[in-house]
Coordinates of C-alpha atoms in Angstrom, one line a residue:
A1371 CA 11.0 52.1 -35.4
A1372 CA 11.1 50.9 -31.8
A1373 CA 9.1 48.0 -30.2
D1374 CA 6.6 49.3 -28.1
G1375 CA 5.8 45.6 -26.3
L1376 CA 2.8 44.3 -28.4
G1377 CA 5.4 42.6 -30.8
S1378 CA 3.5 43.8 -34.0
I1379 CA 3.0 47.6 -33.7
A1380 CA 6.0 49.8 -34.0
I1381 CA 6.1 53.0 -33.6
D1382 CA 7.5 56.0 -35.8
T1383 CA 10.8 57.9 -34.7
T1384 CA 9.4 61.2 -34.9
Q1385 CA 6.9 60.3 -32.2
L1386 CA 9.9 59.5 -29.8
N1387 CA 11.1 62.8 -29.8
M1388 CA 9.7 66.0 -27.8
S1389 CA 11.5 69.0 -27.5
V1390 CA 11.0 71.7 -24.7
T1391 CA 9.8 74.9 -26.6
D1392 CA 10.9 77.2 -23.6
P1393 CA 13.8 75.8 -22.1
T1394 CA 14.2 79.0 -19.4
A1395 CA 10.5 78.3 -18.5
W1396 CA 11.1 74.5 -17.6
A1397 CA 14.1 75.5 -15.6
T1398 CA 12.1 78.1 -13.5
A1399 CA 9.4 75.9 -12.9
M1400 CA 12.1 73.3 -11.4
N1401 CA 13.7 75.3 -9.0
N1402 CA 10.2 76.7 -7.9
L1403 CA 9.5 73.0 -6.9
G1404 CA 12.8 72.5 -5.1
M1405 CA 14.2 70.0 -7.7
V1406 CA 17.3 69.8 -9.5
P1407 CA 17.1 70.7 -13.6
V1408 CA 17.7 67.8 -15.4
G1409 CA 19.4 67.7 -19.3
L1410 CA 16.6 69.3 -21.4
A1411 CA 17.3 67.4 -24.5
G1412 CA 16.9 63.8 -25.5
Q1413 CA 14.8 61.1 -26.3
Q1414 CA 11.8 61.1 -24.5
L1415 CA 11.7 57.8 -22.3
V1416 CA 7.7 57.5 -22.5
T1417 CA 6.2 56.8 -25.9
D1418 CA 2.9 58.5 -27.1
S1419 CA 1.3 55.3 -26.7
I1420 CA 1.3 55.9 -22.9
C1421 CA 0.5 60.0 -23.3
V1422 CA -1.9 59.9 -26.8
P1423 CA -5.8 59.6 -25.8
G1424 CA -6.1 57.5 -28.8
F1425 CA -3.9 54.5 -27.8
D1426 CA -5.9 51.4 -28.0
P1427 CA -5.4 49.2 -24.6
S1428 CA -7.3 46.4 -25.9
L1429 CA -4.6 45.3 -28.3
S1430 CA -3.0 43.3 -25.7
M1431 CA -6.4 41.1 -25.2
M1432 CA -6.9 40.7 -29.2
T1433 CA -3.3 39.5 -29.7
G1434 CA -3.7 37.1 -26.9
I1435 CA -0.6 38.8 -25.7
T1436 CA 0.0 38.5 -21.9
P1437 CA -0.2 41.5 -19.7
I1438 CA 3.2 43.5 -20.1
N1439 CA 5.1 45.6 -17.4
P1440 CA 5.6 48.7 -19.1
M1441 CA 9.0 49.2 -16.6
I1442 CA 10.6 45.9 -18.3
P1443 CA 13.3 47.2 -20.8
G1444 CA 12.6 45.5 -24.1
M1445 CA 9.1 44.0 -23.2
G1446 CA 6.8 47.3 -22.1
L1447 CA 5.7 50.0 -23.6
V1448 CA 8.4 52.0 -22.7
P1449 CA 11.4 51.5 -25.3
P1450 CA 14.6 49.7 -23.7
P1451 CA 16.9 52.0 -22.3
P1452 CA 20.9 51.7 -22.6
T1453 CA 22.3 49.3 -20.3
D1454 CA 25.0 51.3 -19.3
V1455 CA 22.5 54.3 -18.7
P1456 CA 19.8 54.3 -15.7
V1457 CA 16.3 54.9 -16.7
V1458 CA 15.4 58.8 -16.9
K1459 CA 12.0 60.0 -16.7
E1460 CA 10.7 62.9 -19.1
I1461 CA 8.0 66.0 -18.5
I1462 CA 4.6 64.7 -19.1
H1463 CA 2.3 67.7 -20.3
C1464 CA -1.5 67.4 -20.0
K1465 CA -4.2 69.8 -21.0
S1466 CA -4.9 70.8 -17.2
C1467 CA -1.8 69.9 -15.5
T1468 CA 1.7 69.3 -16.1
L1469 CA 3.9 66.0 -14.4
F1470 CA 7.6 66.8 -13.5
P1471 CA 9.5 63.5 -13.1
P1472 CA 11.5 62.7 -9.9
N1473 CA 15.1 63.5 -9.0
P1474 CA 16.9 60.3 -10.8
N1475 CA 19.3 60.5 -7.8
L1476 CA 16.6 59.6 -5.4
P1477 CA 16.0 55.8 -4.8
P1478 CA 12.9 54.5 -6.7
P1479 CA 9.4 54.9 -4.7
S1480 CA 8.8 51.5 -2.6
T1481 CA 5.5 49.5 -3.7
R1482 CA 3.3 46.7 -1.8
E1483 CA 3.4 43.0 -2.9
R1484 CA 0.8 42.9 -5.7
P1485 CA -2.6 41.1 -5.1
P1486 CA -3.5 38.4 -7.4
G1487 CA -5.7 40.2 -10.3
C1488 CA -4.9 43.4 -9.2
K1489 CA -6.7 46.4 -11.2
T1490 CA -6.7 48.9 -8.4
V1491 CA -4.3 51.3 -7.8
F1492 CA -4.1 53.6 -4.8
V1493 CA -3.3 57.5 -5.5
G1494 CA -1.8 59.9 -3.0
G1495 CA -0.1 63.3 -2.7
L1496 CA -2.7 64.4 -5.1
P1497 CA -3.0 68.3 -5.1
E1498 CA -5.7 69.7 -2.9
N1499 CA -7.2 71.3 -5.5
A1500 CA -7.5 68.3 -8.0
T1501 CA -10.4 67.6 -9.1
E1502 CA -11.9 63.9 -10.1
E1503 CA -11.9 65.2 -14.2
I1504 CA -8.2 66.4 -13.7
I1505 CA -7.1 62.7 -12.2
Q1506 CA -9.4 61.2 -14.8
E1507 CA -7.3 63.3 -17.2
V1508 CA -4.1 62.1 -15.6
F1509 CA -4.6 58.4 -15.8
E1510 CA -7.0 57.4 -18.6
Q1511 CA -4.0 57.8 -20.7
C1512 CA -2.8 54.5 -19.0
G1513 CA -6.2 52.8 -19.9
D1514 CA -9.7 52.7 -19.7
I1515 CA -11.0 53.7 -16.2
T1516 CA -14.0 51.9 -14.9
A1517 CA -14.4 53.7 -11.5
I1518 CA -12.4 56.3 -9.5
R1519 CA -12.9 56.8 -5.5
K1520 CA -12.0 60.3 -4.4
S1521 CA -11.2 61.1 -0.7
K1522 CA -11.3 64.0 0.9
K1523 CA -7.3 63.5 2.1
N1524 CA -5.8 64.4 -1.2
F1525 CA -5.9 60.4 -2.4
C1526 CA -8.1 58.3 -4.3
H1527 CA -8.6 54.6 -6.1
I1528 CA -8.8 54.3 -9.8
R1529 CA -10.0 50.5 -10.9
F1530 CA -8.7 49.8 -14.7
A1531 CA -10.4 47.7 -16.9
E1532 CA -7.4 45.5 -17.1
E1533 CA -4.5 44.3 -15.3
F1534 CA -1.7 45.2 -17.4
M1535 CA -3.1 48.9 -16.8
V1536 CA -2.2 49.3 -13.6
D1537 CA 1.5 48.6 -14.9
K1538 CA 1.7 51.8 -16.7
A1539 CA -0.3 53.6 -13.6
I1540 CA 2.7 52.7 -11.6
Y1541 CA 5.0 54.2 -14.1
L1542 CA 4.2 57.4 -12.8
S1543 CA 5.0 57.0 -9.2
G1544 CA 7.1 59.6 -7.7
Y1545 CA 6.1 62.7 -10.3
R1546 CA 5.3 66.0 -9.1
M1547 CA 1.9 67.1 -10.5
R1548 CA 1.5 70.9 -10.9
L1549 CA -2.3 72.3 -12.0
G1550 CA -1.9 74.8 -14.6
S1551 CA 1.1 77.4 -14.4
S1552 CA 0.2 77.8 -10.2
T1553 CA 3.0 78.0 -8.2
D1554 CA 0.7 77.4 -4.9
K1555 CA 1.0 74.5 -2.5
K1556 CA -2.4 73.6 -3.0
D1557 CA -1.9 72.9 -6.7
S1558 CA 0.8 70.7 -6.2
G1559 CA 2.0 67.8 -4.6
R1560 CA 3.8 64.7 -5.2
L1561 CA 2.0 61.2 -6.6
H1562 CA 3.0 58.0 -5.0
V1563 CA 1.0 55.2 -6.7
D1564 CA 0.7 51.7 -5.4
F1565 CA -1.0 48.7 -5.6
A1566 CA -4.2 48.2 -4.1
Q1567 CA -6.3 45.5 -2.7
A1568 CA -10.0 45.0 -3.8
R1569 CA -12.4 42.8 -3.2
D1570 CA -13.8 43.2 -7.1
D1571 CA -10.4 42.1 -8.2
F1572 CA -9.4 39.1 -6.2
Y1573 CA -13.4 37.7 -7.4
E1574 CA -12.3 38.2 -11.2
W1575 CA -9.0 36.6 -10.7
E1576 CA -10.7 33.9 -8.6
C1577 CA -13.3 33.3 -11.5
K1578 CA -10.6 33.5 -13.9
Q1579 CA -8.8 31.3 -12.4
R1580 CA -11.5 28.7 -12.1
M1581 CA -12.3 28.9 -15.8
L1582 CA -8.8 28.2 -16.6
A1583 CA -9.0 25.2 -14.1
R1584 CA -12.0 24.0 -16.1
E1585 CA -10.4 24.6 -19.0
E1586 CA -7.3 22.4 -18.0
R1587 CA -9.3 19.3 -16.5
H1588 CA -11.3 19.4 -19.8
R1589 CA -7.9 19.5 -22.0
R1590 CA -7.0 16.5 -19.7
K1591 CA -10.0 14.8 -19.8
M1592 CA -10.2 15.0 -23.7
E1593 CA -6.2 13.9 -23.9
E1594 CA -6.8 11.0 -21.6
D1595 CA -9.8 9.9 -24.0
R1596 CA -7.8 9.9 -27.1
L1597 CA -5.3 8.1 -25.1
R1598 CA -7.3 5.5 -23.7
P1599 CA -7.2 2.0 -25.3
P1600 CA -10.1 1.1 -27.1
S1601 CA -12.9 -0.7 -24.6
P1602 CA -13.6 -4.7 -25.5
P1603 CA -16.9 -5.4 -27.8
A1604 CA -19.7 -6.1 -25.3
I1605 CA -20.5 -9.8 -25.3
M1606 CA -24.1 -10.7 -25.7
H1607 CA -26.2 -12.6 -23.3
Y1608 CA -27.1 -16.3 -23.8
S1609 CA -29.8 -17.5 -25.7
E1610 CA -30.5 -20.6 -27.5
H1611 CA -30.5 -18.8 -30.5
E1612 CA -27.2 -16.7 -29.9
A1613 CA -25.4 -20.4 -28.7
A1614 CA -26.5 -21.7 -32.2
L1615 CA -24.5 -18.8 -34.0
L1616 CA -21.7 -19.1 -31.8
A1617 CA -21.7 -22.8 -32.8
E1618 CA -21.1 -21.9 -36.2
K1619 CA -18.4 -18.9 -35.6
L1620 CA -16.2 -21.9 -33.9
K1621 CA -16.3 -23.9 -36.9
D1622 CA -15.1 -21.1 -39.2
D1623 CA -11.1 -20.8 -38.5
S1624 CA -11.5 -16.9 -39.4
K1625 CA -13.9 -16.0 -36.7
F1626 CA -12.9 -18.6 -34.3
S1627 CA -10.8 -16.1 -32.3
E1628 CA -13.7 -14.0 -31.4
A1629 CA -16.0 -16.9 -30.8
I1630 CA -13.6 -18.4 -28.6
T1631 CA -13.8 -15.2 -26.3
V1632 CA -17.8 -15.2 -26.5
L1633 CA -17.9 -18.8 -25.1
L1634 CA -15.4 -18.4 -22.2
T1635 CA -17.3 -15.5 -20.8
W1636 CA -20.4 -17.2 -20.7
I1637 CA -18.8 -20.3 -19.1
E1638 CA -17.3 -17.9 -16.6
R1639 CA -20.9 -16.2 -15.8
G1640 CA -22.2 -19.1 -14.8
E1641 CA -24.5 -20.0 -18.3
V1642 CA -23.8 -23.8 -17.7
N1643 CA -26.5 -25.5 -16.5
R1644 CA -28.6 -28.6 -16.6
R1645 CA -30.5 -27.7 -19.8
S1646 CA -27.5 -26.2 -21.9
A1647 CA -25.0 -28.7 -20.8
N1648 CA -25.2 -30.4 -24.0
Q1649 CA -25.1 -27.6 -26.1
F1650 CA -22.1 -25.9 -24.4
Y1651 CA -20.3 -29.5 -24.6
S1652 CA -21.0 -29.6 -28.2
M1653 CA -19.4 -26.4 -28.7
V1654 CA -16.4 -27.2 -25.9
Q1655 CA -15.9 -30.2 -28.6
S1656 CA -15.9 -27.6 -31.9
A1657 CA -13.1 -25.6 -30.1
N1658 CA -11.3 -29.0 -29.7
S1659 CA -11.2 -29.8 -33.1
H1660 CA -9.4 -26.8 -33.8
V1661 CA -6.2 -27.9 -31.9
R1662 CA -5.3 -30.3 -35.1
R1663 CA -5.4 -27.2 -37.2
L1664 CA -3.2 -25.5 -34.9
M1665 CA -1.0 -28.3 -34.6
N1666 CA -0.7 -28.3 -38.6
E1667 CA 0.0 -24.6 -38.6
K1668 CA 2.7 -24.9 -36.1
A1669 CA 4.5 -27.6 -38.1
A1670 CA 4.3 -25.4 -41.4
H1671 CA 5.5 -22.9 -39.3
E1672 CA 8.3 -25.0 -38.4
Q1673 CA 9.1 -26.1 -41.8
E1674 CA 9.5 -22.2 -42.7
M1675 CA 12.0 -21.7 -40.2
E1676 CA 13.7 -24.8 -41.3
Q1677 CA 14.0 -23.3 -44.7
A1678 CA 14.9 -20.1 -43.3
K1679 CA 17.7 -21.7 -41.5
E1680 CA 18.7 -23.8 -44.3
S1681 CA 19.2 -20.7 -46.6
F1682 CA 20.8 -18.7 -43.8
K1683 CA 23.3 -21.2 -43.7
N1684 CA 23.7 -21.6 -47.2
A1685 CA 24.2 -17.8 -47.8
L1686 CA 27.0 -18.0 -44.5
T1687 CA 28.5 -20.6 -46.3
G1688 CA 28.9 -18.5 -49.4
I1689 CA 30.4 -15.5 -47.7
L1690 CA 32.9 -17.4 -45.7
T1691 CA 33.8 -18.5 -49.4
Q1692 CA 34.4 -15.2 -50.4
F1693 CA 36.1 -14.1 -47.1
E1694 CA 38.5 -17.0 -47.8
Q1695 CA 39.4 -15.7 -51.4
I1696 CA 39.4 -12.3 -50.1
V1697 CA 42.0 -13.2 -47.6
A1698 CA 43.6 -15.5 -50.0
V1699 CA 44.5 -12.5 -52.3
F1700 CA 45.7 -10.4 -49.5
N1701 CA 48.3 -13.4 -48.3
A1702 CA 49.6 -13.3 -51.9
S1703 CA 49.8 -9.7 -52.0
T1704 CA 52.2 -10.1 -49.0
R1705 CA 54.7 -12.2 -50.4
Q1706 CA 58.1 -11.0 -51.5
K1707 CA 57.4 -11.3 -55.1
A1708 CA 54.3 -8.5 -55.1
W1709 CA 55.4 -6.8 -51.3
D1710 CA 58.5 -4.9 -52.8
H1711 CA 56.7 -3.3 -55.5
F1712 CA 54.1 -1.5 -53.1
S1713 CA 55.3 1.7 -51.3
K1714 CA 55.4 1.9 -47.4
A1715 CA 51.9 3.6 -47.1
Q1716 CA 50.2 0.9 -49.4
R1717 CA 52.0 -1.7 -47.4
K1718 CA 50.4 -0.4 -44.3
N1719 CA 46.6 -0.2 -45.8
I1720 CA 46.5 -3.8 -47.4
D1721 CA 47.6 -4.9 -43.9
I1722 CA 45.0 -3.4 -41.9
W1723 CA 42.7 -4.8 -44.8
R1724 CA 44.0 -8.3 -44.3
K1725 CA 43.7 -8.4 -40.4
H1726 CA 40.5 -6.7 -40.8
S1727 CA 39.1 -9.8 -43.2
E1728 CA 40.4 -12.1 -41.1
E1729 CA 39.1 -11.2 -38.0
L1730 CA 35.5 -11.0 -40.1
R1731 CA 36.4 -14.4 -41.5
N1732 CA 37.2 -16.0 -37.9
A1733 CA 33.9 -14.6 -36.6
H1734 CA 31.5 -16.1 -39.4
S1735 CA 33.6 -19.4 -39.6
E1736 CA 32.5 -19.7 -35.6
Q1737 CA 29.1 -18.5 -36.7
L1738 CA 28.8 -21.2 -38.8
M1739 CA 30.4 -23.8 -36.7
G1740 CA 27.7 -23.2 -34.4
I1741 CA 25.0 -23.9 -36.3
R1742 CA 26.3 -27.0 -37.6
R1743 CA 26.9 -28.3 -34.0
E1744 CA 23.4 -27.4 -32.7
E1745 CA 22.0 -29.4 -36.1
E1746 CA 24.4 -32.3 -35.0
M1747 CA 22.5 -32.2 -31.5
E1748 CA 19.1 -32.0 -32.9
M1749 CA 19.9 -35.0 -35.2
S1750 CA 21.2 -36.9 -31.9
D1751 CA 18.0 -36.0 -30.3
D1752 CA 16.1 -37.5 -32.9
D1753 CA 18.1 -40.6 -33.3
S1754 CA 17.1 -41.4 -29.3
G1755 CA 13.9 -40.4 -29.6
D1756 CA 13.3 -43.2 -32.7
N1757 CA 14.9 -45.6 -30.5
P1758 CA 12.1 -48.5 -30.4
S1759 CA 13.3 -49.5 -26.7
K1760 CA 12.4 -46.0 -25.6
K1761 CA 9.4 -44.8 -27.2
L1762 CA 6.7 -47.2 -28.6
R1763 CA 4.8 -46.6 -31.6
V1764 CA 1.5 -47.8 -32.6
D1765 CA 1.3 -48.9 -35.9
D1766 CA -2.5 -49.1 -36.1
S1767 CA -3.8 -45.4 -36.1
A1768 CA -7.4 -46.3 -36.5
L1769 CA -7.2 -48.2 -33.2
A1770 CA -5.6 -45.0 -31.6
A1771 CA -8.4 -42.7 -33.3
Q1772 CA -10.8 -44.7 -31.8
A1773 CA -9.4 -45.0 -28.5
Y1774 CA -9.4 -40.9 -28.3
A1775 CA -12.7 -41.0 -28.8
L1776 CA -13.8 -43.3 -26.5
K1777 CA -11.5 -41.5 -23.8
E1778 CA -13.6 -38.1 -24.8
E1779 CA -17.0 -39.6 -24.6
N1780 CA -15.9 -41.0 -21.1
D1781 CA -14.6 -37.6 -19.9
S1782 CA -17.9 -35.5 -21.3
L1783 CA -20.3 -38.0 -19.5
R1784 CA -18.4 -38.0 -16.3
W1785 CA -18.4 -34.4 -16.5
Q1786 CA -22.4 -34.5 -16.8
L1787 CA -22.5 -36.8 -14.3
D1788 CA -20.4 -34.4 -11.8
A1789 CA -22.7 -31.9 -13.1
Y1790 CA -26.4 -33.5 -11.9
R1791 CA -24.6 -34.5 -8.6
N1792 CA -24.2 -30.7 -8.0
E1793 CA -27.4 -30.0 -8.7
V1794 CA -29.0 -32.4 -6.5
E1795 CA -27.1 -31.4 -3.5
L1796 CA -27.9 -27.9 -4.3
L1797 CA -31.8 -28.8 -4.3
K1798 CA -31.1 -30.6 -1.6
Q1799 CA -29.4 -27.6 0.4
E1800 CA -32.2 -25.4 -1.0
K1801 CA -35.2 -27.9 0.4
G1802 CA -33.6 -28.1 3.8
Q1803 CA -33.6 -24.3 4.4
L1804 CA -36.7 -24.2 3.1
F1805 CA -38.5 -26.6 6.0
R1806 CA -36.4 -25.1 8.8
T1807 CA -39.0 -23.6 10.8
E1808 CA -38.6 -21.7 14.5
E1809 CA -39.3 -25.1 15.9
S1810 CA -36.1 -26.1 14.8
L1811 CA -34.1 -23.0 16.2
T1812 CA -35.4 -23.5 19.5
K1813 CA -34.6 -27.1 19.6
D1814 CA -31.2 -26.2 18.6
Q1815 CA -30.8 -23.7 21.3
Q1816 CA -32.3 -26.5 23.9
L1817 CA -29.6 -28.7 22.4
Q1818 CA -27.2 -26.5 23.1
F1819 CA -28.1 -25.4 26.6
L1820 CA -28.1 -29.3 27.5
Q1821 CA -24.7 -29.9 25.8
Q1822 CA -23.6 -27.0 28.3
T1823 CA -25.1 -28.5 31.2
M1824 CA -23.8 -32.3 30.3
Q1825 CA -20.5 -30.7 30.5
G1826 CA -20.6 -28.9 33.4
M1827 CA -22.0 -32.4 35.1
Q1828 CA -19.2 -34.1 33.6
Q1829 CA -16.5 -32.2 35.1
Q1830 CA -18.2 -32.7 38.6
L1831 CA -18.5 -36.0 38.2
L1832 CA -14.6 -36.2 37.7
S1833 CA -14.2 -34.7 40.4
I1834 CA -16.2 -36.6 42.6
Q1835 CA -14.6 -39.6 41.3
E1836 CA -10.9 -38.0 41.9
E1837 CA -12.2 -38.0 45.9
L1838 CA -13.5 -41.5 45.6
N1839 CA -10.4 -42.7 44.5
N1840 CA -8.4 -40.8 47.6
K1841 CA -10.9 -42.1 49.9
K1842 CA -10.3 -45.3 48.3
S1843 CA -6.5 -45.4 48.6
E1844 CA -7.2 -43.9 52.4
L1845 CA -9.4 -46.8 53.0
E1846 CA -6.8 -49.1 51.6
Q1847 CA -4.0 -48.0 53.8
A1848 CA -6.0 -47.9 57.3
K1849 CA -7.2 -51.6 56.7
E1850 CA -3.6 -52.4 55.8
E1851 CA -2.6 -50.9 59.2
Q1852 CA -5.2 -52.6 60.8
T1853 CA -4.4 -56.2 60.0
H1854 CA -0.6 -55.3 60.5
T1855 CA -1.3 -54.2 64.2
Q1856 CA -3.7 -57.2 64.7
A1857 CA -0.7 -59.6 63.1
M1858 CA 1.5 -57.6 65.8
L1859 CA -0.9 -58.2 68.7
K1860 CA -1.8 -62.2 68.2
V1861 CA 2.1 -61.9 67.9
L1862 CA 2.7 -60.3 71.3
Q1863 CA -0.1 -62.2 73.0
E1864 CA 1.8 -65.7 72.1
Q1865 CA 4.9 -64.4 73.4
L1866 CA 3.2 -63.2 76.6
K1867 CA 1.6 -66.3 77.2
S1868 CA 4.9 -68.4 76.5
A1869 CA 6.3 -65.9 78.7
K1870 CA 3.3 -66.4 81.4
E1871 CA 4.0 -70.0 81.3
L1872 CA 7.6 -69.9 81.7
A1873 CA 6.9 -68.0 84.7
E1874 CA 5.2 -70.2 86.2
I1875 CA 7.1 -73.3 85.3
N1876 CA 10.1 -70.9 86.7
G1877 CA 8.6 -69.8 89.7
H1878 CA 8.8 -66.2 89.1
D1879 CA 6.9 -63.3 90.5
E1880 CA 4.0 -61.1 89.3
S1881 CA 6.3 -58.5 88.8
Q1882 CA 8.0 -60.1 86.1
A1883 CA 4.9 -60.7 84.2
N1884 CA 3.7 -56.9 84.9
E1885 CA 7.0 -56.0 83.4
I1886 CA 6.5 -58.0 80.2
N1887 CA 3.1 -56.4 80.0
V1888 CA 4.6 -52.8 79.9
L1889 CA 7.0 -53.9 77.5
T1890 CA 4.0 -55.0 75.2
V1891 CA 2.1 -51.8 75.6
A1892 CA 4.9 -49.7 74.6
L1893 CA 5.9 -52.0 71.5
V1894 CA 2.3 -51.8 70.4
N1895 CA 2.4 -47.5 71.0
Q1896 CA 5.8 -48.0 69.3
D1897 CA 4.3 -49.6 66.4
R1898 CA 1.7 -47.2 66.1
E1899 CA 3.9 -44.4 66.0
K1900 CA 6.1 -45.5 63.1
N1901 CA 2.8 -46.2 61.1
S1902 CA 1.8 -42.6 61.8
E1903 CA 5.1 -41.5 60.9
K1904 CA 5.2 -43.5 57.4
R1905 CA 1.4 -42.3 56.8
S1906 CA 2.5 -38.5 57.3
P1907 CA 6.2 -37.3 56.9
G1908 CA 7.5 -34.9 59.1
L1909 CA 8.1 -31.6 58.2
K1910 CA 11.2 -30.6 56.4
S1911 CA 12.1 -27.0 57.7
E1912 CA 11.2 -24.2 60.5
K1913 CA 9.6 -22.6 57.5
E1914 CA 7.0 -25.1 56.7
A1915 CA 6.2 -25.3 60.3
L1916 CA 5.7 -21.4 60.2
L1917 CA 3.6 -21.8 56.9
I1918 CA 1.7 -24.2 58.9
G1919 CA 0.7 -22.1 61.6
I1920 CA 0.1 -19.0 59.3
I1921 CA -2.4 -21.2 57.3
S1922 CA -4.3 -22.6 59.9
T1923 CA -4.8 -19.3 61.7
F1924 CA -6.2 -18.0 58.1
L1925 CA -8.2 -21.1 57.6
H1926 CA -9.5 -21.1 61.3
V1927 CA -10.9 -17.4 60.9
H1928 CA -12.9 -18.7 57.6
P1929 CA -15.1 -21.2 58.8
F1930 CA -16.5 -21.9 55.0
G1931 CA -13.1 -22.5 53.8
A1932 CA -10.7 -20.3 51.3
N1933 CA -9.8 -21.2 47.6
I1934 CA -5.7 -21.4 46.9
E1935 CA -5.8 -18.1 44.9
Y1936 CA -7.2 -16.3 48.2
L1937 CA -5.1 -17.8 50.7
W1938 CA -2.0 -17.3 48.3
S1939 CA -2.9 -13.6 47.6
Y1940 CA -2.7 -13.4 51.6
M1941 CA 0.7 -15.3 51.8
Q1942 CA 2.2 -13.0 49.2
Q1943 CA 2.4 -9.9 51.5
L1944 CA 4.3 -11.8 54.0
D1945 CA 6.6 -13.5 51.8
S1946 CA 6.6 -12.6 48.1
R1947 CA 9.0 -15.3 47.2
I1948 CA 6.4 -18.3 47.9
S1949 CA 3.9 -19.7 45.3
A1950 CA 0.5 -21.3 45.0
N1951 CA 1.8 -24.7 43.9
E1952 CA 4.0 -25.0 47.1
I1953 CA 1.2 -24.1 49.4
E1954 CA -1.3 -26.4 47.8
M1955 CA 1.6 -29.0 48.5
L1956 CA 1.9 -28.4 51.9
L1957 CA -1.8 -28.7 52.3
M1958 CA -2.4 -32.2 50.5
R1959 CA 0.6 -33.6 53.0
L1960 CA -1.5 -32.9 55.6
P1961 CA -4.8 -34.4 55.1
R1962 CA -5.7 -34.8 59.0
M1963 CA -5.1 -30.9 59.4
F1964 CA -6.7 -29.6 55.9
K1965 CA -9.4 -31.0 53.5
Q1966 CA -10.4 -29.8 50.2
E1967 CA -14.2 -29.4 49.4
F1968 CA -16.0 -28.7 46.1
T1969 CA -18.7 -26.3 45.8
G1970 CA -20.8 -24.9 43.2
V1971 CA -22.5 -26.8 40.0
G1972 CA -20.9 -26.6 36.2
A1973 CA -18.8 -23.5 35.3
T1974 CA -19.1 -22.0 38.9
L1975 CA -17.4 -25.4 40.6
E1976 CA -14.7 -24.1 43.3
K1977 CA -12.1 -25.9 45.0
R1978 CA -11.7 -25.0 49.0
W1979 CA -9.7 -25.5 51.9
K1980 CA -10.8 -26.1 55.3
F1981 CA -9.3 -26.6 58.7
C1982 CA -10.2 -29.5 60.4
A1983 CA -7.3 -30.1 63.0
F1984 CA -9.9 -30.4 65.5
E1985 CA -11.7 -33.0 64.1
G1986 CA -8.4 -35.2 63.2
I1987 CA -7.8 -34.8 67.2
K1988 CA -11.3 -36.1 68.3
T1989 CA -11.0 -39.4 65.6
V1990 CA -7.2 -39.7 67.0

């Protein structure tokens, strides 16, 4: 029996053999169709499951097997051909027509890419006289047909019930169809079967994919729910009754772990307040009482660990003793008295065993020595800890316990005091927020506005103070110059008087006196020039002279003055290397040509420079 692709259905060998009753008629028909006759004997390549109308196409869906392509050897409804022999199609007989296979030497018919969920095929090359009943008779052997749409131009579309039926229909592509035994051209045609794209097929495929996706999501969710760790038990809300029960649980060693978790959650939630502080303190004190129990358990476990270490050391010592005895046996065997009686192979084995035993003995000996060294180190640490010079011991245990209890009570009182302080501060803040009205908000706004105006007035006052200091310094310099000139004048007048007296005594002419007066005036002028040179140093270069001329012209056409940024932007167009600081220093060196004025109030305060050389000439 040959497998038909369904995996559990076997077809009898008698169904696979189909002999042609009239070879002469077959050869004549092939010649009339213009095809080379093919060998008449042999096994039928299309099983009766395709041609027999009694074939049940729903077996694939019932068995849960995926749709199978009948053209795949060994997997479909076509029996697997030999690997060396190409696939040869045979004649298919129907009631109203006969299907003749294509020439095996021709290439296989081409098909388009299969659309997803394709259940519809395009059938072209139909005979002109082919009716819908004949088409249904031919293609219903591939499976249940749900619809046939026939055109007037010798083609049609056939929609099957399942997707795998389309593969059976594609198998018939290339066959030549002849109606009855007629040789008329209108009664024959070459079939071309190809995949067709239909909206209904694509919609059903999408629905199926969505259903599979939903099933996959449900399966994953069930798997995640199964693997998710269980949620922690819900913790009840705080109440006095629950707190009393929790206090009893905290005293029980078996329920302590569960109770301490609930206590921690309540404290983190903020359930501690003024009313419940004492109750929470008692529960915290109960939790603290378990510290001694835990320390006792730890000491018991440490004692068990020491006992286990001691038993391990004893067992290791016994094992090492036996290893020593085994090594002694091997050493005795290697002596000449017994060694000569062993064969060569026995000597070799004894030597290998002796080396292996010695290695194991040395390893166990090192391990035992390491344990002993650790014990010695621990004993030395204990001795140093017992030294009275490093650690003081309290002999009176009652006093120690009383001090510990007083310390705990002190801590609890301090914590209660801190809690009361926090509550008082919160009440003060809430009370202050309640009594705050719109008037306070307006007062705050007015206060901010007054602060801004005060800042502006302070800045203006500072600028005025700077200007006043400059004026004072200038006035002091002028007074010093005046006193100096007055002193010089007095000296010169005295010299003049003395010179006149000498001239009168000596009888000189008035011309000499006039010369003396001219000399005194010249000296006074020279003195004034020197003082003016001291007050205002001269220009350093020709560049400064040019800058003074340009700045004077610029400020002369700006009678209300200009700030230093505006002046610097104008000078940048003439010389890009000049800076604003350099211009300001030059203006400050010449106070009789340029003066600085302040305009605006507060944030609008601005410094402006003006040209005042004409006024300076008048004062001079």
